[in-house]
Amino acid sequence: MGAAAARHGLTLRDHIVLSALHKTQGLTQIELGQALGVDKTTMVAELDRLEKAGLIRREVDPRDRRARIPALTDAGDRRREKIAVDAAAAEEAAVQNIDPASLTSLRTVLHAIITTADDPGSCI
């Protein structure tokens, strides 16, 4: 995934944030950081970079005018989609010689580990 992001001029962290904005719209910057396990200083710096690159915009939260809600721009969504397509192709190539039942088992075990961890940690 990191290589796919790099081919499109972004970091893995950039792509994770863009993907999170695509999947969970309407979160404030703080809520987004909490969802990703990232402190607010790091989250704001990341959003500043993405906004400067024209990939996101921030709007005032109608519930609290002090808060900002980041959202993808059209350019940000296009870039996110290109990276997702490249990453999916790379994943498919990486597992092409593994039988489907083994992949299903692997994904089930990994999901169980992640969902039962006391501290799953930051994804970025």
Short mmCIF file of C-alpha atoms in Angstrom, two decimals:
data_model
loop_
_atom_site.label_atom_id
_atom_site.label_comp_id
_atom_site.label_asym_id
_atom_site.label_seq_id
_atom_site.Cartn_x
_atom_site.Cartn_y
_atom_site.Cartn_z
CA MET A 1 0.00 0.00 0.00
CA GLY A 2 2.84 2.38 0.82
CA ALA A 3 4.41 1.79 -2.59
CA ALA A 4 1.07 2.40 -4.30
CA ALA A 5 0.68 5.67 -2.40
CA ALA A 6 4.24 6.71 -3.25
CA ARG A 7 3.61 6.15 -6.97
CA HIS A 8 0.89 8.79 -6.66
CA GLY A 9 3.00 11.24 -4.66
CA LEU A 10 1.56 10.43 -1.23
CA THR A 11 2.62 8.58 1.89
CA LEU A 12 0.85 5.60 3.38
CA ARG A 13 -0.44 7.90 6.14
CA ASP A 14 -1.86 10.27 3.53
CA HIS A 15 -3.72 7.41 1.88
CA ILE A 16 -5.07 6.09 5.18
CA VAL A 17 -6.43 9.53 6.07
CA LEU A 18 -7.99 9.98 2.62
CA SER A 19 -9.55 6.52 2.87
CA ALA A 20 -10.90 7.25 6.34
CA LEU A 21 -12.47 10.47 5.08
CA HIS A 22 -14.05 8.54 2.22
CA LYS A 23 -15.52 5.91 4.56
CA THR A 24 -16.51 8.07 7.54
CA GLN A 25 -17.81 11.44 6.46
CA GLY A 26 -18.77 14.15 8.92
CA LEU A 27 -16.21 13.49 11.66
CA THR A 28 -14.40 16.42 13.21
CA GLN A 29 -10.61 16.54 13.06
CA ILE A 30 -10.44 15.33 16.66
CA GLU A 31 -12.91 12.48 16.04
CA LEU A 32 -10.99 11.43 12.94
CA GLY A 33 -7.74 11.40 14.90
CA GLN A 34 -9.35 9.31 17.65
CA ALA A 35 -10.73 6.85 15.08
CA LEU A 36 -7.26 6.44 13.57
CA GLY A 37 -5.42 6.39 16.91
CA VAL A 38 -3.53 9.60 16.14
CA ASP A 39 -2.99 12.51 18.53
CA LYS A 40 -4.56 15.82 17.56
CA THR A 41 -1.25 17.58 16.83
CA THR A 42 -0.23 14.90 14.33
CA MET A 43 -3.73 14.83 12.82
CA VAL A 44 -3.82 18.60 12.31
CA ALA A 45 -0.36 18.59 10.70
CA GLU A 46 -1.42 15.77 8.36
CA LEU A 47 -4.65 17.57 7.42
CA ASP A 48 -2.73 20.82 6.87
CA ARG A 49 -0.51 19.06 4.32
CA LEU A 50 -3.44 17.40 2.55
CA GLU A 51 -5.37 20.67 2.44
CA LYS A 52 -2.36 22.54 1.04
CA ALA A 53 -2.13 19.85 -1.68
CA GLY A 54 -5.80 20.43 -2.56
CA LEU A 55 -6.84 16.91 -1.53
CA ILE A 56 -9.11 17.89 1.37
CA ARG A 57 -11.03 20.91 2.56
CA ARG A 58 -12.13 21.77 6.10
CA GLU A 59 -15.53 23.16 6.94
CA VAL A 60 -16.86 24.63 10.16
CA ASP A 61 -18.79 22.10 12.23
CA PRO A 62 -22.39 23.37 12.40
CA ARG A 63 -22.66 21.90 15.93
CA ASP A 64 -19.56 23.71 17.20
CA ARG A 65 -18.06 26.54 15.16
CA ARG A 66 -14.67 26.05 16.86
CA ALA A 67 -14.37 22.57 15.34
CA ARG A 68 -13.54 21.69 11.74
CA ILE A 69 -14.83 18.81 9.63
CA PRO A 70 -12.35 17.61 6.99
CA ALA A 71 -13.73 16.30 3.71
CA LEU A 72 -12.26 15.00 0.48
CA THR A 73 -12.08 17.26 -2.53
CA ASP A 74 -12.79 15.74 -5.94
CA ALA A 75 -9.03 15.65 -6.55
CA GLY A 76 -8.46 13.90 -3.22
CA ASP A 77 -11.09 11.28 -3.96
CA ARG A 78 -9.65 10.61 -7.43
CA ARG A 79 -6.16 10.17 -5.98
CA ARG A 80 -7.47 7.90 -3.21
CA GLU A 81 -9.26 5.74 -5.78
CA LYS A 82 -6.16 5.40 -7.98
CA ILE A 83 -4.10 4.28 -4.99
CA ALA A 84 -6.80 1.83 -3.90
CA VAL A 85 -6.88 0.26 -7.38
CA ASP A 86 -3.07 -0.07 -7.45
CA ALA A 87 -3.00 -1.51 -3.92
CA ALA A 88 -5.74 -4.04 -4.74
CA ALA A 89 -3.79 -5.20 -7.79
CA ALA A 90 -0.63 -5.57 -5.71
CA GLU A 91 -2.50 -7.53 -3.04
CA GLU A 92 -4.02 -9.80 -5.65
CA ALA A 93 -0.59 -10.48 -7.14
CA ALA A 94 0.89 -11.15 -3.69
CA VAL A 95 -1.68 -13.81 -2.80
CA GLN A 96 -2.24 -15.37 -6.21
CA ASN A 97 -0.52 -18.62 -5.23
CA ILE A 98 -2.38 -19.04 -1.93
CA ASP A 99 -5.55 -21.09 -2.00
CA PRO A 100 -8.80 -19.22 -1.15
CA ALA A 101 -9.52 -21.28 1.98
CA SER A 102 -6.13 -20.40 3.46
CA LEU A 103 -6.68 -16.71 2.70
CA THR A 104 -10.07 -16.80 4.37
CA SER A 105 -8.54 -18.43 7.46
CA LEU A 106 -5.72 -15.88 7.55
CA ARG A 107 -8.12 -12.95 7.33
CA THR A 108 -10.34 -14.45 10.04
CA VAL A 109 -7.40 -14.91 12.41
CA LEU A 110 -6.00 -11.43 11.73
CA HIS A 111 -9.43 -9.87 12.30
CA ALA A 112 -9.75 -11.75 15.61
CA ILE A 113 -6.35 -10.50 16.75
CA ILE A 114 -7.15 -6.90 15.87
CA THR A 115 -10.62 -6.85 17.41
CA THR A 116 -9.58 -8.48 20.69
CA ALA A 117 -6.44 -6.43 21.34
CA ASP A 118 -6.59 -4.18 24.40
CA ASP A 119 -4.75 -1.49 22.46
CA PRO A 120 -4.91 -2.04 18.71
CA GLY A 121 -2.57 0.94 18.30
CA SER A 122 -2.51 3.52 15.59
CA CYS A 123 -3.08 2.51 12.03
CA ILE A 124 -0.82 5.35 10.93
#
